Tab-separated table of C-alpha atoms in Angstrom:
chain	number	residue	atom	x	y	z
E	25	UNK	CA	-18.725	3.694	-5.442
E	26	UNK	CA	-14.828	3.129	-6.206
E	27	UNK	CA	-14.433	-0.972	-4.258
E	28	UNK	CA	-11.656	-3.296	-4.646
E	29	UNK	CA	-12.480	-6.821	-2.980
E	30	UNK	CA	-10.394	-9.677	-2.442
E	31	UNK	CA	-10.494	-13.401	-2.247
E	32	UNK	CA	-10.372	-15.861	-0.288
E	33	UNK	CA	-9.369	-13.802	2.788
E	34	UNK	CA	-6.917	-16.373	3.743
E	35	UNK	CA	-5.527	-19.418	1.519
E	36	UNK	CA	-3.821	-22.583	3.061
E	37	UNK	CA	-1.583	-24.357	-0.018
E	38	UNK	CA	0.372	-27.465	0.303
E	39	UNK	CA	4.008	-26.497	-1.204
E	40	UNK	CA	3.837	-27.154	-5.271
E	41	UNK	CA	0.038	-26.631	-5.083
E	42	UNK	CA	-0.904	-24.297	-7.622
E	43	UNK	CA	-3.643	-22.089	-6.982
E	44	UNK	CA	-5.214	-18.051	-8.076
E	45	UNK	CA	-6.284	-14.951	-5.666
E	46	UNK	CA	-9.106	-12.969	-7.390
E	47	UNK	CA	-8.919	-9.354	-7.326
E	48	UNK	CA	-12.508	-7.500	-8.053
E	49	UNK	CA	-12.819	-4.150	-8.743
E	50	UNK	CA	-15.336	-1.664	-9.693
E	51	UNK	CA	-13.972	2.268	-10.406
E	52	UNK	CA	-14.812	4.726	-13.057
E	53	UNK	CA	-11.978	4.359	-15.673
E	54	UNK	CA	-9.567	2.127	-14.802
E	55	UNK	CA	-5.867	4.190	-14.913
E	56	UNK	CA	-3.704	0.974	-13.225
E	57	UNK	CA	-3.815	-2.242	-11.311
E	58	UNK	CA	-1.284	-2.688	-8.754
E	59	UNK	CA	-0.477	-6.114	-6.836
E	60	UNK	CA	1.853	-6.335	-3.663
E	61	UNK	CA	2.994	-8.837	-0.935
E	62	UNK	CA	3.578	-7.747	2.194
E	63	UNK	CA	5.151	-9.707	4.778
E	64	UNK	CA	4.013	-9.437	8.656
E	65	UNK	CA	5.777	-6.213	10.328
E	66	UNK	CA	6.754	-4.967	6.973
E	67	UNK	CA	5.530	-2.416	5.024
E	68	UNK	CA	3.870	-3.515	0.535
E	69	UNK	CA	6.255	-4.216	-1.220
E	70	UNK	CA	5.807	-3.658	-4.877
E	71	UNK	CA	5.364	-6.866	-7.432
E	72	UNK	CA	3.660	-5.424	-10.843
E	73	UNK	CA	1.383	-2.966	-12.697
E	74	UNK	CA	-1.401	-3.653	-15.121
E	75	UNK	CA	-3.217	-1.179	-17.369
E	76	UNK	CA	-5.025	-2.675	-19.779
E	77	UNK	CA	-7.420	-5.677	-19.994
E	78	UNK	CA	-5.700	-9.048	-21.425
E	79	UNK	CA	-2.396	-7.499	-20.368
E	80	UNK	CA	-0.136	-9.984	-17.961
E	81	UNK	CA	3.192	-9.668	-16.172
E	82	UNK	CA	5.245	-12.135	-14.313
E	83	UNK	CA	8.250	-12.475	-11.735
E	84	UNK	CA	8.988	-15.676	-11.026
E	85	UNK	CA	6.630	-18.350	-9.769
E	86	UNK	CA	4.138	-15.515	-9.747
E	87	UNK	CA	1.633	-14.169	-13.055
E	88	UNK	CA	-0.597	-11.702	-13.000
E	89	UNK	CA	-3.676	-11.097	-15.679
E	90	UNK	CA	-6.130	-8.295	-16.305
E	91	UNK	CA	-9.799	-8.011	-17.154
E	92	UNK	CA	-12.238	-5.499	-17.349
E	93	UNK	CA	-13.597	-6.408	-14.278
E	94	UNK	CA	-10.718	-8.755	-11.646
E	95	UNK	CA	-6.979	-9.291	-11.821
E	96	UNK	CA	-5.828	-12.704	-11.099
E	97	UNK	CA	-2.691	-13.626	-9.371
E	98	UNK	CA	-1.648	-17.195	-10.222
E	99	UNK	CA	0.615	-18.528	-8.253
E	100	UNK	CA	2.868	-21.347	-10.028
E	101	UNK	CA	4.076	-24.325	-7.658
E	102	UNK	CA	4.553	-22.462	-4.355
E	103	UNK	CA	7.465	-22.622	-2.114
E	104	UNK	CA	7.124	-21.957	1.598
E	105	UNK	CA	8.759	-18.153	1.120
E	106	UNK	CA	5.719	-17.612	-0.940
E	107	UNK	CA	3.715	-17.119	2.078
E	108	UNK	CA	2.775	-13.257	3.106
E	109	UNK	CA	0.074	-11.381	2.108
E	110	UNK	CA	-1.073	-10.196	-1.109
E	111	UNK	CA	-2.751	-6.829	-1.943
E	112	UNK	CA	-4.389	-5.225	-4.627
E	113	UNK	CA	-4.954	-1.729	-5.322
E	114	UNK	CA	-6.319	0.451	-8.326
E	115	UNK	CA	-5.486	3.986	-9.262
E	116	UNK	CA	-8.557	6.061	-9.379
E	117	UNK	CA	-7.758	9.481	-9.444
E	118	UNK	CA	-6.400	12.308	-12.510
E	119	UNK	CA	-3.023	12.485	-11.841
E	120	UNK	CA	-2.677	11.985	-7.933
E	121	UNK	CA	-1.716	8.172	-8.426
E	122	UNK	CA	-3.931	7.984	-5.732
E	123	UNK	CA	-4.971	4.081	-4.997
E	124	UNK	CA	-7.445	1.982	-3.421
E	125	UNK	CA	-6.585	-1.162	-1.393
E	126	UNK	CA	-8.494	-4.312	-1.470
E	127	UNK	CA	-7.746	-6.050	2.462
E	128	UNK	CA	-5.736	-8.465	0.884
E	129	UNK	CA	-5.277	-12.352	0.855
E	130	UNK	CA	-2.976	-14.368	3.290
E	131	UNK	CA	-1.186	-16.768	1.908
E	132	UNK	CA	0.173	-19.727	3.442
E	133	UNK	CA	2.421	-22.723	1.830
E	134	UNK	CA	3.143	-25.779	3.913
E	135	UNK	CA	6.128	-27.895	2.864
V	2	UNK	CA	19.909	3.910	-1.477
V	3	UNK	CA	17.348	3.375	1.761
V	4	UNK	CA	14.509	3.773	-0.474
V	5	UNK	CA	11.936	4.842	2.248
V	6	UNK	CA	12.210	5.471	5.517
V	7	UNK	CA	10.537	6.008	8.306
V	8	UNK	CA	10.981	7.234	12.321
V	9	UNK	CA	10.288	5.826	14.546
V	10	UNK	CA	9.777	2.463	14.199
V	11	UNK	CA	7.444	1.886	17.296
V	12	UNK	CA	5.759	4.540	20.160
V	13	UNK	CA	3.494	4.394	23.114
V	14	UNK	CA	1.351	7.881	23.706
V	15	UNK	CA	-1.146	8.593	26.104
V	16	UNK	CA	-4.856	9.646	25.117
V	17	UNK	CA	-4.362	13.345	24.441
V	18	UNK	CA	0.060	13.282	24.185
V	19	UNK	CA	0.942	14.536	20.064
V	20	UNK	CA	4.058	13.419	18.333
V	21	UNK	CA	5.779	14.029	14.966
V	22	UNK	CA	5.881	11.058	12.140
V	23	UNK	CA	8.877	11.235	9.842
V	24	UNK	CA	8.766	9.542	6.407
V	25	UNK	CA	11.915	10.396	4.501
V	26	UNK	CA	12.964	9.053	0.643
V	27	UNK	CA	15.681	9.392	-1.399
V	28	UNK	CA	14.379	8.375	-4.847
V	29	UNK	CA	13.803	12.124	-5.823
V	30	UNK	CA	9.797	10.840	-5.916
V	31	UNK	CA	7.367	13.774	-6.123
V	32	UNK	CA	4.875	12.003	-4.764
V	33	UNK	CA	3.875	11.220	-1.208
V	34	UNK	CA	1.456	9.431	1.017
V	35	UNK	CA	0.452	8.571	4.205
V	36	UNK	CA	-1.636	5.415	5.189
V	37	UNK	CA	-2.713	3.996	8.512
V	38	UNK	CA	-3.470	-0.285	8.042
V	39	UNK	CA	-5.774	-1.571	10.863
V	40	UNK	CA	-7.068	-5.203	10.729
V	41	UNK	CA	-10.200	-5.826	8.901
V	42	UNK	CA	-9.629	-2.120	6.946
V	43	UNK	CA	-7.044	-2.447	4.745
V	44	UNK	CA	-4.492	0.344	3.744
V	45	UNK	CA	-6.719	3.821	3.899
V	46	UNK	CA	-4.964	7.148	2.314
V	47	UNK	CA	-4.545	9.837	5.502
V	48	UNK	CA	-2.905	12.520	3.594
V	49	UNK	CA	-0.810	12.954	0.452
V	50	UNK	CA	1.094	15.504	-1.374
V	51	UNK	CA	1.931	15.801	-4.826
V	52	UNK	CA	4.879	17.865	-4.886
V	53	UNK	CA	7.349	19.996	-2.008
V	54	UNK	CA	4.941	23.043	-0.143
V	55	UNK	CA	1.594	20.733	-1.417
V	56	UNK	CA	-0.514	18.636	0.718
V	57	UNK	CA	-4.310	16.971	0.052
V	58	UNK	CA	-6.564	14.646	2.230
V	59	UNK	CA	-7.527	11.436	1.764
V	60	UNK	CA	-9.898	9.143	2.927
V	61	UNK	CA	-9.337	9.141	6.884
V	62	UNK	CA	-7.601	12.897	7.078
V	63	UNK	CA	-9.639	13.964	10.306
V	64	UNK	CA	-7.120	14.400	13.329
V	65	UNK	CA	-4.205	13.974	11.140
V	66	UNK	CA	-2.155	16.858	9.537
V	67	UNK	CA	1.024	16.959	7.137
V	68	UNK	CA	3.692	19.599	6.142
V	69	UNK	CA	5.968	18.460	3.137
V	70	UNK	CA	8.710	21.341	3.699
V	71	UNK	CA	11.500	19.623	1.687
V	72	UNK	CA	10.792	17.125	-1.389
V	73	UNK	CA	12.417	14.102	0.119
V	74	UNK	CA	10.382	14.795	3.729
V	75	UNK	CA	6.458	13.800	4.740
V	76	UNK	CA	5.821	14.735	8.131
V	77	UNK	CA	2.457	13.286	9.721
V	78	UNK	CA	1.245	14.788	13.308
V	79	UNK	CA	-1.222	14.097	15.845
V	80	UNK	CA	-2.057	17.164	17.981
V	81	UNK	CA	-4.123	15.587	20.490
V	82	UNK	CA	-4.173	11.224	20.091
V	83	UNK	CA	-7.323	9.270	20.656
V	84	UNK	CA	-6.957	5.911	21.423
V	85	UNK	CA	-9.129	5.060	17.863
V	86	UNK	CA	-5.393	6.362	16.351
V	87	UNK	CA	-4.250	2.866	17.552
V	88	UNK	CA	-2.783	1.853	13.914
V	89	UNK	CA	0.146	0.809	12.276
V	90	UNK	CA	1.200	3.823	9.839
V	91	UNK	CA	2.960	3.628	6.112
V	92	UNK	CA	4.742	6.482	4.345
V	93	UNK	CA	4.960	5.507	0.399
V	94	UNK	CA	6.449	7.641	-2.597
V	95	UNK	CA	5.979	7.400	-6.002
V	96	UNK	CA	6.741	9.082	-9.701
V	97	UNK	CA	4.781	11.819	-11.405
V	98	UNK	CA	5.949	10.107	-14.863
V	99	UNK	CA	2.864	9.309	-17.174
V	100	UNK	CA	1.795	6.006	-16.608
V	101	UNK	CA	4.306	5.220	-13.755
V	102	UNK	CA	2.495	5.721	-10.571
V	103	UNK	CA	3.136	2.615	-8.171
V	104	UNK	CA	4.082	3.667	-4.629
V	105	UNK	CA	6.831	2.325	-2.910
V	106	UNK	CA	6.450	2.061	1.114
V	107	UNK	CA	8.616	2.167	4.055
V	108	UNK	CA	8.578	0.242	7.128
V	109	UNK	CA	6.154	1.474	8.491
V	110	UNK	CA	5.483	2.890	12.465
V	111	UNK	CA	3.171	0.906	14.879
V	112	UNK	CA	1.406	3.247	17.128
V	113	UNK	CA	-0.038	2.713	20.502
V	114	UNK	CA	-2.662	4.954	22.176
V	115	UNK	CA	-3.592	4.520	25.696
């Protein structure tokens, strides 16, 4: 069965502590690994797109990495508008760009 | 450019009441979708459609329907709400380009069902 799992569920930082989220998966050909934040009341907003295994991006105090079987997001020395929550998804269907949402990771930074 | 939008923002209905969701984008995106997010679940796929006069289910689809009449417009109705419809609903769009396939979501509505 096509999963995506998250963790931790929730992560407390203290500002300029570094730390990763994990991002799991297990789907039949792999065709894209999205990551997004999403503040509360607000609707995902897009941060990056993997494809391939050993691939990274990143945006800021933000990097995200690719293997055949998790994505990482490493978050560089946090600031307190870091905090929201993170989601991953994976595109498992032809050409649909249909995804599949892991229930995410909430973030918070404490100056 | 409003990217994605969505109407309305919040509603109340009654067990049994229907309304109209309107998800509206004006990045020329072939691609839509419509999610409900409930705590604990995650983001689950309603409906989709992958092009104007085109619509598919998704994971949750049952007491749902869609009509995508116009290219930039997703509709989403409820004929007869259940109180289980109690969710906070996303419209997102995104690209048919090869490769290019990450979704970009509006504001989302929060639904109440008494």
């Amino acid at each position: 069965e096509d999963q995506v799992t998250q963790s931790p569920e929730a992560l407390r930082l203290q500002e300029g502590e570094s730390s990763s989220l994990n991002c799991s998966y297990t789907v039949s050909g792999l065709r894209g690994l999205f990551w997004y934040r999403q503040d509360p009341g607000k609707g995902p907003e897009f941060l990056f797109t993997l494809y391939s295994a050993g691939e990274e991006k990143e945006k800021e105090r933000l990097k995200a990495t690719l293997t055949k079987k998790e994505s990482f997001l490493h978050i560089t020395a946090p600031k307190p508008e870091d905090s929201a929550t993170y989601l991953c998804a994976v595109r498992y269907s032809g050409n649909t760009g249909k995804l599949i949402f892991g229930q995410g990771t909430t973030l918070q930074v404490k100056p | 450019n409003a990217g994605v939008t969505q109407t309305p923002k919040f509603r109340v209905l009654k067990t049994g009441q229907s309304m109209t969701l309107l998800c509206a984008q004006d990045m020329n995106h072939e691609y839509m979708y419509w999610y409900r997010q409930d705590p604990g679940m995650g983001l689950r796929l309603i409906h989709y459609s992958v092009g104007e006069g085109t619509t598919a289910k998704g994971e949750v689809p049952d007491g749902y329907n869609v009509s995508r009449l116009k290219k930039q417009n997703f509709l989403l109705g409820l004929e007869s709400a259940a109180p289980s419809q109690t969710s906070v609903y996303f419209c997102a769009s995104s690209y048919r380009t090869s490769g290019a396939y990450e979704q970009y979501f509006g504001p989302g509505t929060r639904l109440t069902v008494t």
